[in-house]
Every structure is written in C-alpha cells, then in structure tokens.
C-alpha cells in the first residue's frame, strides 16, 4: 500500500486535522513553537501538520493532544473526523 501524503489527501482530511490542531493551540494561547516543544515534535514538522502537509501518526496525535491538555478524540472531533 502506498503511503499517503498531504498531496494525496483528496478529501482534505489532513487539512481539517491541521486546522483543528491550530484552533486548539490558539485557544490555549500557545505558539506553534511552544506546542511543538511540549509535544516533542520538531517545529517545522508541526507547521506541516497544521498546514495539512503531513499524514500524522496516531502517536503524534496523542502527543499533541497531551500537550494541549486534551484527548485525541477532542482533536479528531474538532476536525469532524
């Protein structure tokens, strides 16, 4: 099975997920750099996640959720997934 990238996301699911992460981050008053640091993810990778350019693993969703004091289901729900 081929890997899916942001360029292959015809349904826009990665963009929705990225928008949800960005909205939750901003609601908590965090910079992208602060969220990336708290989640243990490189800042440039976090930017690509928020722009829907990366297919995010469930482990990174869990790390981002923890850094936002949320559950992975909160992020997925905010994205409408």
mmCIF file of N, CA and C in Angstrom:
data_model
loop_
_atom_site.group_PDB
_atom_site.id
_atom_site.type_symbol
_atom_site.label_atom_id
_atom_site.label_comp_id
_atom_site.label_asym_id
_atom_site.label_seq_id
_atom_site.Cartn_x
_atom_site.Cartn_y
_atom_site.Cartn_z
ATOM 1 N N UNK A 1 0.843 -1.174 0.000
ATOM 2 C CA UNK A 1 0.000 0.000 0.000
ATOM 3 C C UNK A 1 0.889 1.238 0.000
ATOM 4 N N UNK A 2 0.562 2.164 -0.852
ATOM 5 C CA UNK A 2 1.330 3.404 -0.956
ATOM 6 C C UNK A 2 1.079 4.298 0.253
ATOM 7 N N UNK A 3 2.099 5.029 0.647
ATOM 8 C CA UNK A 3 1.954 5.988 1.749
ATOM 9 C C UNK A 3 1.171 7.192 1.259
ATOM 10 N N UNK A 4 0.348 7.740 2.126
ATOM 11 C CA UNK A 4 -0.456 8.907 1.781
ATOM 12 C C UNK A 4 0.226 10.149 2.329
ATOM 13 N N UNK A 5 0.400 11.133 1.475
ATOM 14 C CA UNK A 5 0.974 12.406 1.899
ATOM 15 C C UNK A 5 -0.104 13.474 1.796
ATOM 16 N N UNK A 6 0.232 14.663 2.233
ATOM 17 C CA UNK A 6 -0.699 15.777 2.122
ATOM 18 C C UNK A 6 -1.097 16.050 0.688
ATOM 19 N N UNK A 7 -0.211 15.755 -0.237
ATOM 20 C CA UNK A 7 -0.505 15.988 -1.648
ATOM 21 C C UNK A 7 -1.519 15.000 -2.192
ATOM 22 N N UNK A 8 -1.689 13.858 -1.540
ATOM 23 C CA UNK A 8 -2.615 12.833 -1.993
ATOM 24 C C UNK A 8 -3.919 12.855 -1.221
ATOM 25 N N UNK A 9 -4.126 13.795 -0.366
ATOM 26 C CA UNK A 9 -5.297 13.866 0.510
ATOM 27 C C UNK A 9 -6.450 14.537 -0.229
ATOM 28 N N UNK A 10 -7.080 13.816 -1.138
ATOM 29 C CA UNK A 10 -8.157 14.374 -1.944
ATOM 30 C C UNK A 10 -9.377 14.790 -1.143
ATOM 31 N N UNK A 11 -9.580 14.178 0.019
ATOM 32 C CA UNK A 11 -10.739 14.503 0.850
ATOM 33 C C UNK A 11 -10.489 15.663 1.803
ATOM 34 N N UNK A 12 -9.256 16.122 1.872
ATOM 35 C CA UNK A 12 -8.927 17.236 2.755
ATOM 36 C C UNK A 12 -8.913 16.898 4.230
ATOM 37 N N UNK A 13 -8.778 15.617 4.554
ATOM 38 C CA UNK A 13 -8.798 15.204 5.957
ATOM 39 C C UNK A 13 -7.607 15.752 6.732
ATOM 40 N N UNK A 14 -6.442 15.772 6.095
ATOM 41 C CA UNK A 14 -5.255 16.282 6.783
ATOM 42 C C UNK A 14 -5.346 17.784 7.009
ATOM 43 N N UNK A 15 -5.964 18.477 6.082
ATOM 44 C CA UNK A 15 -6.163 19.925 6.254
ATOM 45 C C UNK A 15 -7.119 20.182 7.409
ATOM 46 N N UNK A 16 -8.199 19.410 7.491
ATOM 47 C CA UNK A 16 -9.150 19.559 8.601
ATOM 48 C C UNK A 16 -8.481 19.275 9.933
ATOM 49 N N UNK A 17 -7.663 18.227 9.967
ATOM 50 C CA UNK A 17 -6.954 17.890 11.196
ATOM 51 C C UNK A 17 -6.002 19.014 11.589
ATOM 52 N N UNK A 18 -5.251 19.532 10.624
ATOM 53 C CA UNK A 18 -4.322 20.627 10.892
ATOM 54 C C UNK A 18 -5.025 21.873 11.382
ATOM 55 N N UNK A 19 -6.166 22.179 10.781
ATOM 56 C CA UNK A 19 -6.939 23.350 11.215
ATOM 57 C C UNK A 19 -7.439 23.171 12.643
ATOM 58 N N UNK A 20 -7.820 21.946 12.995
ATOM 59 C CA UNK A 20 -8.282 21.677 14.355
ATOM 60 C C UNK A 20 -7.143 21.842 15.356
ATOM 61 N N UNK A 21 -5.963 21.338 15.012
ATOM 62 C CA UNK A 21 -4.795 21.494 15.898
ATOM 63 C C UNK A 21 -4.485 22.973 16.082
ATOM 64 N N UNK A 22 -4.482 23.725 14.987
ATOM 65 C CA UNK A 22 -4.185 25.162 15.056
ATOM 66 C C UNK A 22 -5.212 25.890 15.930
ATOM 67 N N UNK A 23 -6.489 25.586 15.746
ATOM 68 C CA UNK A 23 -7.541 26.252 16.522
ATOM 69 C C UNK A 23 -7.399 25.948 18.012
ATOM 70 N N UNK A 24 -7.150 24.693 18.359
ATOM 71 C CA UNK A 24 -6.981 24.339 19.768
ATOM 72 C C UNK A 24 -5.729 24.985 20.357
ATOM 73 N N UNK A 25 -4.664 25.022 19.562
ATOM 74 C CA UNK A 25 -3.424 25.661 20.023
ATOM 75 C C UNK A 25 -3.652 27.141 20.313
ATOM 76 N N UNK A 26 -4.305 27.823 19.387
ATOM 77 C CA UNK A 26 -4.557 29.255 19.565
ATOM 78 C C UNK A 26 -5.514 29.508 20.732
ATOM 79 N N UNK A 27 -6.505 28.641 20.895
ATOM 80 C CA UNK A 27 -7.449 28.790 22.012
ATOM 81 C C UNK A 27 -6.745 28.682 23.357
ATOM 82 N N UNK A 28 -5.641 27.960 23.384
ATOM 83 C CA UNK A 28 -4.878 27.811 24.620
ATOM 84 C C UNK A 28 -3.741 28.822 24.728
ATOM 85 N N UNK A 29 -3.649 29.709 23.757
ATOM 86 C CA UNK A 29 -2.661 30.772 23.801
ATOM 87 C C UNK A 29 -1.228 30.309 23.596
ATOM 88 N N UNK A 30 -1.050 29.213 22.864
ATOM 89 C CA UNK A 30 0.291 28.684 22.635
ATOM 90 C C UNK A 30 0.794 29.070 21.259
ATOM 91 N N UNK A 31 2.076 29.319 21.170
ATOM 92 C CA UNK A 31 2.701 29.498 19.859
ATOM 93 C C UNK A 31 2.907 28.114 19.264
ATOM 94 N N UNK A 32 3.121 28.083 17.976
ATOM 95 C CA UNK A 32 3.399 26.822 17.310
ATOM 96 C C UNK A 32 4.667 26.187 17.884
ATOM 97 N N UNK A 33 5.658 27.030 18.141
ATOM 98 C CA UNK A 33 6.917 26.544 18.703
ATOM 99 C C UNK A 33 6.717 25.957 20.098
ATOM 100 N N UNK A 34 5.900 26.611 20.922
ATOM 101 C CA UNK A 34 5.650 26.116 22.279
ATOM 102 C C UNK A 34 4.917 24.775 22.243
ATOM 103 N N UNK A 35 3.930 24.652 21.358
ATOM 104 C CA UNK A 35 3.211 23.386 21.238
ATOM 105 C C UNK A 35 4.154 22.288 20.752
ATOM 106 N N UNK A 36 4.948 22.580 19.747
ATOM 107 C CA UNK A 36 5.883 21.592 19.222
ATOM 108 C C UNK A 36 6.848 21.131 20.310
ATOM 109 N N UNK A 37 7.362 22.067 21.083
ATOM 110 C CA UNK A 37 8.282 21.733 22.167
ATOM 111 C C UNK A 37 7.600 20.859 23.211
ATOM 112 N N UNK A 38 6.387 21.230 23.605
ATOM 113 C CA UNK A 38 5.660 20.464 24.624
ATOM 114 C C UNK A 38 5.307 19.060 24.137
ATOM 115 N N UNK A 39 5.079 18.920 22.826
ATOM 116 C CA UNK A 39 4.702 17.625 22.261
ATOM 117 C C UNK A 39 5.920 16.800 21.848
ATOM 118 N N UNK A 40 7.109 17.410 21.881
ATOM 119 C CA UNK A 40 8.303 16.695 21.468
ATOM 120 C C UNK A 40 8.369 16.464 19.965
ATOM 121 N N UNK A 41 7.829 17.432 19.220
ATOM 122 C CA UNK A 41 7.800 17.361 17.758
ATOM 123 C C UNK A 41 8.562 18.570 17.226
ATOM 124 N N UNK A 42 9.339 18.363 16.177
ATOM 125 C CA UNK A 42 10.075 19.463 15.576
ATOM 126 C C UNK A 42 9.108 20.567 15.123
ATOM 127 N N UNK A 43 9.496 21.835 15.317
ATOM 128 C CA UNK A 43 8.610 22.945 14.986
ATOM 129 C C UNK A 43 8.230 22.967 13.518
ATOM 130 N N UNK A 44 9.171 22.670 12.642
ATOM 131 C CA UNK A 44 8.852 22.685 11.219
ATOM 132 C C UNK A 44 7.870 21.565 10.872
ATOM 133 N N UNK A 45 7.986 20.432 11.545
ATOM 134 C CA UNK A 45 7.041 19.336 11.330
ATOM 135 C C UNK A 45 5.650 19.746 11.816
ATOM 136 N N UNK A 46 5.606 20.437 12.960
ATOM 137 C CA UNK A 46 4.312 20.909 13.486
ATOM 138 C C UNK A 46 3.657 21.852 12.489
ATOM 139 N N UNK A 47 4.431 22.726 11.879
ATOM 140 C CA UNK A 47 3.888 23.632 10.866
ATOM 141 C C UNK A 47 3.299 22.863 9.708
ATOM 142 N N UNK A 48 3.969 21.808 9.284
ATOM 143 C CA UNK A 48 3.459 20.988 8.182
ATOM 144 C C UNK A 48 2.196 20.243 8.590
ATOM 145 N N UNK A 49 2.117 19.828 9.847
ATOM 146 C CA UNK A 49 0.897 19.185 10.345
ATOM 147 C C UNK A 49 -0.255 20.183 10.284
ATOM 148 N N UNK A 50 -0.033 21.389 10.779
ATOM 149 C CA UNK A 50 -1.097 22.399 10.802
ATOM 150 C C UNK A 50 -1.527 22.814 9.400
ATOM 151 N N UNK A 51 -0.640 22.720 8.430
ATOM 152 C CA UNK A 51 -0.995 23.057 7.048
ATOM 153 C C UNK A 51 -1.553 21.865 6.279
ATOM 154 N N UNK A 52 -1.638 20.706 6.924
ATOM 155 C CA UNK A 52 -2.160 19.521 6.263
ATOM 156 C C UNK A 52 -1.210 18.909 5.265
ATOM 157 N N UNK A 53 0.069 19.122 5.460
ATOM 158 C CA UNK A 53 1.081 18.608 4.540
ATOM 159 C C UNK A 53 1.692 17.292 5.008
ATOM 160 N N UNK A 54 1.331 16.835 6.192
ATOM 161 C CA UNK A 54 1.870 15.589 6.739
ATOM 162 C C UNK A 54 0.743 14.678 7.173
ATOM 163 N N UNK A 55 0.919 13.388 6.894
ATOM 164 C CA UNK A 55 -0.006 12.368 7.373
ATOM 165 C C UNK A 55 0.419 12.037 8.804
ATOM 166 N N UNK A 56 -0.335 12.475 9.762
ATOM 167 C CA UNK A 56 0.044 12.406 11.175
ATOM 168 C C UNK A 56 -0.212 11.010 11.739
ATOM 169 N N UNK A 57 0.751 10.480 12.467
ATOM 170 C CA UNK A 57 0.564 9.188 13.122
ATOM 171 C C UNK A 57 -0.317 9.357 14.356
ATOM 172 N N UNK A 58 -0.934 8.284 14.773
ATOM 173 C CA UNK A 58 -1.763 8.332 15.983
ATOM 174 C C UNK A 58 -0.903 8.671 17.199
ATOM 175 N N UNK A 59 0.361 8.257 17.187
ATOM 176 C CA UNK A 59 1.247 8.591 18.303
ATOM 177 C C UNK A 59 1.471 10.098 18.377
ATOM 178 N N UNK A 60 1.646 10.751 17.236
ATOM 179 C CA UNK A 60 1.830 12.206 17.262
ATOM 180 C C UNK A 60 0.532 12.919 17.607
ATOM 181 N N UNK A 61 -0.596 12.386 17.194
ATOM 182 C CA UNK A 61 -1.873 12.986 17.600
ATOM 183 C C UNK A 61 -1.997 12.907 19.121
ATOM 184 N N UNK A 62 -1.630 11.773 19.688
ATOM 185 C CA UNK A 62 -1.688 11.611 21.146
ATOM 186 C C UNK A 62 -0.732 12.572 21.846
ATOM 187 N N UNK A 63 0.464 12.766 21.301
ATOM 188 C CA UNK A 63 1.441 13.683 21.903
ATOM 189 C C UNK A 63 0.956 15.130 21.820
ATOM 190 N N UNK A 64 0.376 15.486 20.687
ATOM 191 C CA UNK A 64 -0.156 16.848 20.522
ATOM 192 C C UNK A 64 -1.319 17.059 21.485
ATOM 193 N N UNK A 65 -2.198 16.078 21.576
ATOM 194 C CA UNK A 65 -3.346 16.191 22.479
ATOM 195 C C UNK A 65 -2.879 16.368 23.921
ATOM 196 N N UNK A 66 -1.912 15.585 24.333
ATOM 197 C CA UNK A 66 -1.387 15.696 25.698
ATOM 198 C C UNK A 66 -0.827 17.088 25.951
ATOM 199 N N UNK A 67 -0.090 17.616 24.987
ATOM 200 C CA UNK A 67 0.491 18.958 25.126
ATOM 201 C C UNK A 67 -0.589 20.039 25.188
ATOM 202 N N UNK A 68 -1.758 19.740 24.611
ATOM 203 C CA UNK A 68 -2.882 20.688 24.634
ATOM 204 C C UNK A 68 -3.835 20.425 25.805
ATOM 205 N N UNK A 69 -3.458 19.480 26.682
ATOM 206 C CA UNK A 69 -4.335 19.070 27.785
ATOM 207 C C UNK A 69 -5.707 18.665 27.257
ATOM 208 N N UNK A 70 -5.669 17.842 26.213
ATOM 209 C CA UNK A 70 -6.888 17.366 25.575
ATOM 210 C C UNK A 70 -6.744 15.878 25.299
ATOM 211 N N UNK A 71 -7.793 15.281 24.747
ATOM 212 C CA UNK A 71 -7.752 13.886 24.332
ATOM 213 C C UNK A 71 -7.634 13.862 22.804
ATOM 214 N N UNK A 72 -7.055 12.801 22.277
ATOM 215 C CA UNK A 72 -7.004 12.680 20.819
ATOM 216 C C UNK A 72 -8.392 12.826 20.190
ATOM 217 N N UNK A 73 -9.405 12.310 20.867
ATOM 218 C CA UNK A 73 -10.770 12.413 20.338
ATOM 219 C C UNK A 73 -11.243 13.861 20.269
ATOM 220 N N UNK A 74 -10.715 14.737 21.119
ATOM 221 C CA UNK A 74 -11.060 16.159 21.039
ATOM 222 C C UNK A 74 -10.544 16.759 19.748
ATOM 223 N N UNK A 75 -9.325 16.387 19.361
ATOM 224 C CA UNK A 75 -8.741 16.909 18.124
ATOM 225 C C UNK A 75 -9.501 16.349 16.922
ATOM 226 N N UNK A 76 -9.721 15.031 16.934
ATOM 227 C CA UNK A 76 -10.419 14.407 15.816
ATOM 228 C C UNK A 76 -11.849 14.936 15.704
ATOM 229 N N UNK A 77 -12.507 15.131 16.835
ATOM 230 C CA UNK A 77 -13.873 15.663 16.821
ATOM 231 C C UNK A 77 -13.912 17.091 16.293
ATOM 232 N N UNK A 78 -12.946 17.897 16.703
ATOM 233 C CA UNK A 78 -12.886 19.282 16.217
ATOM 234 C C UNK A 78 -12.647 19.322 14.711
ATOM 235 N N UNK A 79 -11.992 18.280 14.193
ATOM 236 C CA UNK A 79 -11.725 18.194 12.755
ATOM 237 C C UNK A 79 -12.901 17.584 12.005
ATOM 238 N N UNK A 80 -13.909 17.127 12.741
ATOM 239 C CA UNK A 80 -15.057 16.495 12.103
ATOM 240 C C UNK A 80 -14.749 15.096 11.592
ATOM 241 N N UNK A 81 -13.798 14.427 12.236
ATOM 242 C CA UNK A 81 -13.399 13.090 11.809
ATOM 243 C C UNK A 81 -13.901 12.028 12.773
#
